[in-house]
PDB file of C-alpha atoms in Angstrom:
ATOM      1  CA  UNK A   1      95.329  74.803  99.984  1.00 41.00           C
ATOM      2  CA  UNK A   2      97.336  77.828  98.894  1.00 46.00           C
ATOM      3  CA  UNK A   3      98.176  80.988 100.765  1.00 49.00           C
ATOM      4  CA  UNK A   4      98.520  81.568 104.466  1.00 53.00           C
ATOM      5  CA  UNK A   5      96.200  79.947 107.008  1.00 59.00           C
ATOM      6  CA  UNK A   6      93.730  82.167 108.794  1.00 67.00           C
ATOM      7  CA  UNK A   7      92.336  81.825 112.295  1.00 70.00           C
ATOM      8  CA  UNK A   8      88.959  82.436 113.864  1.00 76.00           C
ATOM      9  CA  UNK A   9      88.820  85.847 115.520  1.00 72.00           C
ATOM     10  CA  UNK A  10      87.075  84.435 118.619  1.00 74.00           C
ATOM     11  CA  UNK A  11      88.389  80.934 119.354  1.00 74.00           C
ATOM     12  CA  UNK A  12      91.653  80.946 117.364  1.00 72.00           C
ATOM     13  CA  UNK A  13      90.755  77.813 115.391  1.00 75.00           C
ATOM     14  CA  UNK A  14      92.279  77.318 111.948  1.00 72.00           C
ATOM     15  CA  UNK A  15      89.902  78.160 109.092  1.00 73.00           C
ATOM     16  CA  UNK A  16      89.617  75.839 106.099  1.00 68.00           C
ATOM     17  CA  UNK A  17      89.307  77.021 102.525  1.00 59.00           C
ATOM     18  CA  UNK A  18      90.607  80.011 100.612  1.00 49.00           C
ATOM     19  CA  UNK A  19      87.806  82.435 101.433  1.00 47.00           C
ATOM     20  CA  UNK A  20      88.742  86.021 102.217  1.00 47.00           C
ATOM     21  CA  UNK A  21      85.592  87.028 104.079  1.00 53.00           C
ATOM     22  CA  UNK A  22      85.063  87.410 107.818  1.00 61.00           C
ATOM     23  CA  UNK A  23      87.522  85.465 109.977  1.00 70.00           C
ATOM     24  CA  UNK A  24      84.921  83.466 111.914  1.00 76.00           C
ATOM     25  CA  UNK A  25      84.575  79.699 112.127  1.00 78.00           C
ATOM     26  CA  UNK A  26      81.246  77.919 111.756  1.00 77.00           C
ATOM     27  CA  UNK A  27      80.694  77.050 115.423  1.00 82.00           C
ATOM     28  CA  UNK A  28      77.404  78.285 116.946  1.00 83.00           C
ATOM     29  CA  UNK A  29      79.150  80.145 119.784  1.00 83.00           C
ATOM     30  CA  UNK A  30      81.510  82.099 117.504  1.00 81.00           C
ATOM     31  CA  UNK A  31      78.760  82.808 114.977  1.00 81.00           C
ATOM     32  CA  UNK A  32      76.511  84.126 117.731  1.00 82.00           C
ATOM     33  CA  UNK A  33      79.259  86.371 119.125  1.00 80.00           C
ATOM     34  CA  UNK A  34      80.069  87.651 115.643  1.00 79.00           C
ATOM     35  CA  UNK A  35      76.421  88.464 114.935  1.00 80.00           C
ATOM     36  CA  UNK A  36      76.126  90.297 118.253  1.00 80.00           C
ATOM     37  CA  UNK A  37      79.290  92.320 117.619  1.00 76.00           C
ATOM     38  CA  UNK A  38      78.129  93.207 114.127  1.00 76.00           C
ATOM     39  CA  UNK A  39      74.736  94.315 115.428  1.00 74.00           C
ATOM     40  CA  UNK A  40      76.348  96.512 118.104  1.00 72.00           C
ATOM     41  CA  UNK A  41      78.710  98.013 115.525  1.00 67.00           C
ATOM     42  CA  UNK A  42      75.783  98.973 113.305  1.00 67.00           C
ATOM     43  CA  UNK A  43      73.838 100.464 116.216  1.00 66.00           C
ATOM     44  CA  UNK A  44      76.795 102.436 117.592  1.00 61.00           C
ATOM     45  CA  UNK A  45      78.315 103.636 114.327  1.00 57.00           C
ATOM     46  CA  UNK A  46      77.139 107.201 114.992  1.00 52.00           C
ATOM     47  CA  UNK A  47      78.204 107.287 118.674  1.00 47.00           C
ATOM     48  CA  UNK A  48      81.634 108.858 118.315  1.00 44.00           C
ATOM     49  CA  UNK A  49      82.032 111.084 121.354  1.00 43.00           C
ATOM     50  CA  UNK A  50      83.571 110.368 124.721  1.00 40.00           C
ATOM     51  CA  UNK A  51      84.328 112.204 127.939  1.00 41.00           C
ATOM     52  CA  UNK A  52      88.013 112.533 128.903  1.00 40.00           C
ATOM     53  CA  UNK A  53      89.235 112.740 132.471  1.00 44.00           C
ATOM     54  CA  UNK A  54      89.169 116.526 132.533  1.00 45.00           C
ATOM     55  CA  UNK A  55      85.431 116.534 131.621  1.00 47.00           C
ATOM     56  CA  UNK A  56      86.061 118.291 128.327  1.00 50.00           C
ATOM     57  CA  UNK A  57      84.260 116.701 125.353  1.00 54.00           C
ATOM     58  CA  UNK A  58      86.392 115.573 122.428  1.00 56.00           C
ATOM     59  CA  UNK A  59      84.565 114.688 119.213  1.00 65.00           C
ATOM     60  CA  UNK A  60      86.173 111.897 117.203  1.00 64.00           C
ATOM     61  CA  UNK A  61      84.386 113.073 114.040  1.00 68.00           C
ATOM     62  CA  UNK A  62      86.129 116.425 114.369  1.00 70.00           C
ATOM     63  CA  UNK A  63      89.467 114.692 114.886  1.00 67.00           C
ATOM     64  CA  UNK A  64      88.964 112.555 111.776  1.00 69.00           C
ATOM     65  CA  UNK A  65      88.022 115.592 109.700  1.00 72.00           C
ATOM     66  CA  UNK A  66      91.144 117.357 110.962  1.00 71.00           C
ATOM     67  CA  UNK A  67      93.157 114.306 109.937  1.00 69.00           C
ATOM     68  CA  UNK A  68      91.781 114.382 106.390  1.00 71.00           C
ATOM     69  CA  UNK A  69      92.368 118.135 106.153  1.00 73.00           C
ATOM     70  CA  UNK A  70      95.927 117.783 107.425  1.00 67.00           C
ATOM     71  CA  UNK A  71      96.734 115.008 104.930  1.00 66.00           C
ATOM     72  CA  UNK A  72      95.327 117.146 102.125  1.00 68.00           C
ATOM     73  CA  UNK A  73      97.432 120.133 103.218  1.00 66.00           C
ATOM     74  CA  UNK A  74     100.562 117.980 103.397  1.00 62.00           C
ATOM     75  CA  UNK A  75     100.022 116.608  99.888  1.00 62.00           C
ATOM     76  CA  UNK A  76      99.437 120.107  98.518  1.00 64.00           C
ATOM     77  CA  UNK A  77     102.452 121.540 100.328  1.00 56.00           C
ATOM     78  CA  UNK A  78     100.468 123.981 102.463  1.00 47.00           C
ATOM     79  CA  UNK A  79     102.442 126.485 104.534  1.00 47.00           C
ATOM     80  CA  UNK A  80     100.720 125.272 107.680  1.00 45.00           C
ATOM     81  CA  UNK A  81     102.454 121.890 107.453  1.00 43.00           C
ATOM     82  CA  UNK A  82     105.871 123.068 108.512  1.00 44.00           C
ATOM     83  CA  UNK A  83     106.169 120.048 110.792  1.00 44.00           C
ATOM     84  CA  UNK A  84     105.848 116.407 109.851  1.00 44.00           C
ATOM     85  CA  UNK A  85     102.593 115.385 111.540  1.00 45.00           C
ATOM     86  CA  UNK A  86     102.020 112.163 109.600  1.00 44.00           C
ATOM     87  CA  UNK A  87     102.805 110.021 112.643  1.00 41.00           C
ATOM     88  CA  UNK A  88     100.437 112.090 114.764  1.00 45.00           C
ATOM     89  CA  UNK A  89      97.581 110.720 112.675  1.00 48.00           C
ATOM     90  CA  UNK A  90      96.026 114.170 112.353  1.00 48.00           C
ATOM     91  CA  UNK A  91      95.067 114.571 116.014  1.00 52.00           C
ATOM     92  CA  UNK A  92      96.718 117.980 115.890  1.00 54.00           C
ATOM     93  CA  UNK A  93      94.275 120.537 114.494  1.00 54.00           C
ATOM     94  CA  UNK A  94      95.228 122.431 111.336  1.00 55.00           C
ATOM     95  CA  UNK A  95      96.995 125.754 111.581  1.00 52.00           C
ATOM     96  CA  UNK A  96      94.935 128.530 113.091  1.00 44.00           C
ATOM     97  CA  UNK A  97      93.340 130.976 110.696  1.00 50.00           C
ATOM     98  CA  UNK A  98      94.819 134.480 111.207  1.00 44.00           C
ATOM     99  CA  UNK A  99      91.259 135.807 111.243  1.00 47.00           C
ATOM    100  CA  UNK A 100      90.503 133.593 114.245  1.00 53.00           C
ATOM    101  CA  UNK A 101      93.793 133.924 116.094  1.00 68.00           C
ATOM    102  CA  UNK A 102      92.902 131.725 119.079  1.00 75.00           C
ATOM    103  CA  UNK A 103      94.691 128.821 120.701  1.00 78.00           C
ATOM    104  CA  UNK A 104      92.789 125.560 120.196  1.00 76.00           C
ATOM    105  CA  UNK A 105      93.421 124.549 123.824  1.00 77.00           C
ATOM    106  CA  UNK A 106      92.932 127.645 125.976  1.00 78.00           C
ATOM    107  CA  UNK A 107      91.492 130.174 123.508  1.00 76.00           C
ATOM    108  CA  UNK A 108      94.250 132.743 124.015  1.00 75.00           C
ATOM    109  CA  UNK A 109      94.816 135.167 121.103  1.00 74.00           C
ATOM    110  CA  UNK A 110      97.607 134.245 118.714  1.00 72.00           C
ATOM    111  CA  UNK A 111      98.030 137.795 117.330  1.00 66.00           C
ATOM    112  CA  UNK A 112      97.596 136.747 113.707  1.00 60.00           C
ATOM    113  CA  UNK A 113     100.361 134.124 113.679  1.00 59.00           C
ATOM    114  CA  UNK A 114      99.840 130.740 112.007  1.00 60.00           C
ATOM    115  CA  UNK A 115     100.166 128.664 115.143  1.00 66.00           C
ATOM    116  CA  UNK A 116      98.187 125.818 116.619  1.00 73.00           C
ATOM    117  CA  UNK A 117      98.898 126.633 120.255  1.00 74.00           C
ATOM    118  CA  UNK A 118      99.899 129.696 122.220  1.00 75.00           C
ATOM    119  CA  UNK A 119     102.605 127.820 124.152  1.00 74.00           C
ATOM    120  CA  UNK A 120     104.195 124.417 124.617  1.00 75.00           C
ATOM    121  CA  UNK A 121     102.097 123.945 127.732  1.00 77.00           C
ATOM    122  CA  UNK A 122      98.900 124.038 125.674  1.00 79.00           C
ATOM    123  CA  UNK A 123     100.431 121.760 123.062  1.00 79.00           C
ATOM    124  CA  UNK A 124     101.357 119.146 125.658  1.00 80.00           C
ATOM    125  CA  UNK A 125      97.965 119.426 127.357  1.00 82.00           C
ATOM    126  CA  UNK A 126      96.081 118.876 124.103  1.00 82.00           C
ATOM    127  CA  UNK A 127      98.213 115.871 123.140  1.00 82.00           C
ATOM    128  CA  UNK A 128      97.793 114.362 126.616  1.00 82.00           C
ATOM    129  CA  UNK A 129      94.038 114.833 126.324  1.00 84.00           C
ATOM    130  CA  UNK A 130      94.042 113.028 122.980  1.00 83.00           C
ATOM    131  CA  UNK A 131      96.095 110.172 124.449  1.00 82.00           C
ATOM    132  CA  UNK A 132      93.775 109.849 127.455  1.00 82.00           C
ATOM    133  CA  UNK A 133      90.770 109.733 125.153  1.00 83.00           C
ATOM    134  CA  UNK A 134      92.457 107.065 123.034  1.00 82.00           C
ATOM    135  CA  UNK A 135      93.189 104.905 126.072  1.00 80.00           C
ATOM    136  CA  UNK A 136      89.614 105.394 127.274  1.00 81.00           C
ATOM    137  CA  UNK A 137      88.408 103.970 123.962  1.00 80.00           C
ATOM    138  CA  UNK A 138      90.980 101.139 124.063  1.00 78.00           C
ATOM    139  CA  UNK A 139      91.035  99.685 127.595  1.00 78.00           C
ATOM    140  CA  UNK A 140      93.319  96.809 128.529  1.00 78.00           C
ATOM    141  CA  UNK A 141      91.644  93.721 127.011  1.00 77.00           C
ATOM    142  CA  UNK A 142      93.508  91.238 129.173  1.00 77.00           C
ATOM    143  CA  UNK A 143      95.925  88.416 128.346  1.00 76.00           C
ATOM    144  CA  UNK A 144      95.689  86.654 125.025  1.00 79.00           C
ATOM    145  CA  UNK A 145      94.063  89.584 123.210  1.00 83.00           C
ATOM    146  CA  UNK A 146      95.258  92.388 120.957  1.00 84.00           C
ATOM    147  CA  UNK A 147      96.122  95.518 122.929  1.00 82.00           C
ATOM    148  CA  UNK A 148      94.511  97.792 120.320  1.00 83.00           C
ATOM    149  CA  UNK A 149      91.371  96.130 118.969  1.00 83.00           C
ATOM    150  CA  UNK A 150      90.835  93.539 121.724  1.00 82.00           C
ATOM    151  CA  UNK A 151      90.574  90.657 119.263  1.00 82.00           C
ATOM    152  CA  UNK A 152      91.529  87.250 120.577  1.00 81.00           C
ATOM    153  CA  UNK A 153      95.045  86.305 119.477  1.00 78.00           C
ATOM    154  CA  UNK A 154      95.679  82.856 117.964  1.00 72.00           C
ATOM    155  CA  UNK A 155      97.666  80.411 120.031  1.00 64.00           C
ATOM    156  CA  UNK A 156     100.447  80.468 117.443  1.00 57.00           C
ATOM    157  CA  UNK A 157     101.001  84.227 117.725  1.00 54.00           C
ATOM    158  CA  UNK A 158     103.333  85.270 120.523  1.00 56.00           C
ATOM    159  CA  UNK A 159     102.922  89.016 120.167  1.00 68.00           C
ATOM    160  CA  UNK A 160     100.685  91.746 121.582  1.00 77.00           C
ATOM    161  CA  UNK A 161      98.965  92.758 118.329  1.00 78.00           C
ATOM    162  CA  UNK A 162      96.868  90.852 115.835  1.00 79.00           C
ATOM    163  CA  UNK A 163      98.323  92.507 112.750  1.00 78.00           C
ATOM    164  CA  UNK A 164     100.385  95.278 111.216  1.00 77.00           C
ATOM    165  CA  UNK A 165      97.581  97.860 111.414  1.00 81.00           C
ATOM    166  CA  UNK A 166      97.196  97.508 115.181  1.00 82.00           C
ATOM    167  CA  UNK A 167     100.967  97.571 115.632  1.00 82.00           C
ATOM    168  CA  UNK A 168     101.182 100.791 113.601  1.00 83.00           C
ATOM    169  CA  UNK A 169      98.328 102.313 115.638  1.00 84.00           C
ATOM    170  CA  UNK A 170     100.129 101.485 118.900  1.00 84.00           C
ATOM    171  CA  UNK A 171     103.346 102.989 117.531  1.00 84.00           C
ATOM    172  CA  UNK A 172     101.482 106.141 116.496  1.00 85.00           C
ATOM    173  CA  UNK A 173      99.960 106.680 119.932  1.00 84.00           C
ATOM    174  CA  UNK A 174     103.348 106.039 121.574  1.00 83.00           C
ATOM    175  CA  UNK A 175     104.837 108.795 119.405  1.00 83.00           C
ATOM    176  CA  UNK A 176     102.012 111.105 120.489  1.00 82.00           C
ATOM    177  CA  UNK A 177     102.700 110.324 124.140  1.00 80.00           C
ATOM    178  CA  UNK A 178     106.401 111.033 123.651  1.00 78.00           C
ATOM    179  CA  UNK A 179     105.610 114.409 122.113  1.00 78.00           C
ATOM    180  CA  UNK A 180     103.117 115.139 124.895  1.00 76.00           C
ATOM    181  CA  UNK A 181     105.809 114.571 127.525  1.00 74.00           C
ATOM    182  CA  UNK A 182     108.239 116.916 125.747  1.00 67.00           C
ATOM    183  CA  UNK A 183     106.258 119.261 123.454  1.00 65.00           C
ATOM    184  CA  UNK A 184     108.189 121.290 120.949  1.00 58.00           C
ATOM    185  CA  UNK A 185     111.347 119.202 121.301  1.00 54.00           C
ATOM    186  CA  UNK A 186     113.223 117.925 118.276  1.00 47.00           C
ATOM    187  CA  UNK A 187     113.031 114.210 117.573  1.00 45.00           C
ATOM    188  CA  UNK A 188     115.343 114.338 114.582  1.00 42.00           C
ATOM    189  CA  UNK A 189     117.673 111.378 114.132  1.00 40.00           C
ATOM    190  CA  UNK A 190     120.548 113.770 113.450  1.00 37.00           C
ATOM    191  CA  UNK A 191     119.963 115.455 116.818  1.00 38.00           C
ATOM    192  CA  UNK A 192     119.714 112.217 118.796  1.00 41.00           C
ATOM    193  CA  UNK A 193     122.410 110.273 116.986  1.00 40.00           C
ATOM    194  CA  UNK A 194     124.303 107.889 119.231  1.00 40.00           C
ATOM    195  CA  UNK A 195     121.782 107.990 122.070  1.00 40.00           C
ATOM    196  CA  UNK A 196     120.877 104.325 121.619  1.00 40.00           C
ATOM    197  CA  UNK A 197     117.173 105.060 121.060  1.00 40.00           C
ATOM    198  CA  UNK A 198     115.279 104.851 117.793  1.00 42.00           C
ATOM    199  CA  UNK A 199     113.742 108.272 117.218  1.00 40.00           C
ATOM    200  CA  UNK A 200     111.328 109.321 114.504  1.00 40.00           C
ATOM    201  CA  UNK A 201     111.764 112.451 112.454  1.00 38.00           C
ATOM    202  CA  UNK A 202     108.890 114.845 113.201  1.00 39.00           C
ATOM    203  CA  UNK A 203     110.590 118.189 112.678  1.00 37.00           C
ATOM    204  CA  UNK A 204     110.671 118.202 108.880  1.00 43.00           C
ATOM    205  CA  UNK A 205     109.212 116.276 105.984  1.00 54.00           C
ATOM    206  CA  UNK A 206     111.099 113.106 105.104  1.00 70.00           C
ATOM    207  CA  UNK A 207     112.314 113.145 101.509  1.00 73.00           C
ATOM    208  CA  UNK A 208     114.008 110.704  99.172  1.00 78.00           C
ATOM    209  CA  UNK A 209     117.796 110.623  99.561  1.00 75.00           C
ATOM    210  CA  UNK A 210     118.253 110.374  95.786  1.00 77.00           C
ATOM    211  CA  UNK A 211     115.717 112.679  94.082  1.00 76.00           C
ATOM    212  CA  UNK A 212     114.403 114.759  97.014  1.00 74.00           C
ATOM    213  CA  UNK A 213     110.716 113.898  96.584  1.00 78.00           C
ATOM    214  CA  UNK A 214     108.532 113.332  99.695  1.00 79.00           C
ATOM    215  CA  UNK A 215     108.613 109.711 100.796  1.00 80.00           C
ATOM    216  CA  UNK A 216     105.365 107.751 100.348  1.00 79.00           C
ATOM    217  CA  UNK A 217     104.024 105.666 103.249  1.00 75.00           C
ATOM    218  CA  UNK A 218     106.150 102.609 103.932  1.00 75.00           C
ATOM    219  CA  UNK A 219     109.365 104.019 102.447  1.00 77.00           C
ATOM    220  CA  UNK A 220     112.314 104.822 104.716  1.00 76.00           C
ATOM    221  CA  UNK A 221     115.062 106.208 102.496  1.00 81.00           C
ATOM    222  CA  UNK A 222     114.108 106.134  98.794  1.00 83.00           C
ATOM    223  CA  UNK A 223     110.789 106.871  97.134  1.00 84.00           C
ATOM    224  CA  UNK A 224     111.007 104.054  94.559  1.00 85.00           C
ATOM    225  CA  UNK A 225     113.044 101.056  93.481  1.00 86.00           C
ATOM    226  CA  UNK A 226     114.552 103.125  90.669  1.00 86.00           C
ATOM    227  CA  UNK A 227     116.011 105.621  93.152  1.00 85.00           C
ATOM    228  CA  UNK A 228     117.253 102.797  95.354  1.00 86.00           C
ATOM    229  CA  UNK A 229     119.061 101.120  92.430  1.00 87.00           C
ATOM    230  CA  UNK A 230     120.468 104.456  91.298  1.00 84.00           C
ATOM    231  CA  UNK A 231     121.865 105.112  94.774  1.00 84.00           C
ATOM    232  CA  UNK A 232     123.368 101.614  94.807  1.00 87.00           C
ATOM    233  CA  UNK A 233     125.052 102.222  91.445  1.00 84.00           C
ATOM    234  CA  UNK A 234     126.472 105.521  92.689  1.00 81.00           C
ATOM    235  CA  UNK A 235     127.873 103.828  95.791  1.00 80.00           C
ATOM    236  CA  UNK A 236     129.470 101.070  93.719  1.00 83.00           C
ATOM    237  CA  UNK A 237     130.922 103.603  91.264  1.00 80.00           C
ATOM    238  CA  UNK A 238     132.440 105.600  94.133  1.00 77.00           C
ATOM    239  CA  UNK A 239     133.768 102.412  95.725  1.00 77.00           C
ATOM    240  CA  UNK A 240     135.576 101.208  92.613  1.00 79.00           C
ATOM    241  CA  UNK A 241     137.059 104.668  92.057  1.00 75.00           C
ATOM    242  CA  UNK A 242     138.770 104.534  95.446  1.00 72.00           C
ATOM    243  CA  UNK A 243     139.510 100.768  95.388  1.00 71.00           C
ATOM    244  CA  UNK A 244     141.087 100.177  92.015  1.00 66.00           C
ATOM    245  CA  UNK A 245     141.939  96.570  91.274  1.00 61.00           C
ATOM    246  CA  UNK A 246     145.346  95.871  89.758  1.00 59.00           C
ATOM    247  CA  UNK A 247     146.073  92.720  87.798  1.00 59.00           C
ATOM    248  CA  UNK A 248     149.349  90.919  88.299  1.00 59.00           C
ATOM    249  CA  UNK A 249     151.285  90.407  85.121  1.00 57.00           C
ATOM    250  CA  UNK A 250     153.457  87.335  84.734  1.00 58.00           C
ATOM    251  CA  UNK A 251     156.498  87.418  82.520  1.00 54.00           C
TER     252      UNK A 251
END
């Protein structure tokens, strides 16, 4: 057998073979639970609304459309993307149209300015409402299960998430909660240097340290291996300029 061993999503049993289909073993109990979950997912695929604590409806379809629109604006370099909202996952609505001129939270006039909110209070309230709605959709599954999707964790995994996607989703919502507690504050690493906490840059777009292009997802400092090697060569060239080696001559 080649590759990594997969586990059943319900009982945690090792799966035999090299198939890359659904992670379910062949036991009757797990197969029945998988069929039931699949049937419920098909029936509820159009039910995408929930009721937050403040009794204000929040449509997930609208949030997803705002996410797609925000990603498109960021790739095109739109003027409305003055802040780096990639970690926010698009929960923030796009910039207000000057013809509308209303705050997305309270409806106050924005006087023709390209803003999303009329104040930091409205910004924090909207982000808190999004976080409450997210937690309402992802209740605590209990011990031994993923904190995001609720899938049963294998016995060999001593973490709180079943994979990288759920871990990234939990990190994204934690960043939203941090911004909701202190809206409008700077989370730049240069501002918080030496504080002992790992902050994420959300005030400006992260760019490559070598060529200045926007960083693709998954890149921290350089946009490609070519830029990383070029930066390494520059560092080595600068090092050997200041640390010249002298050879001893013997007579």
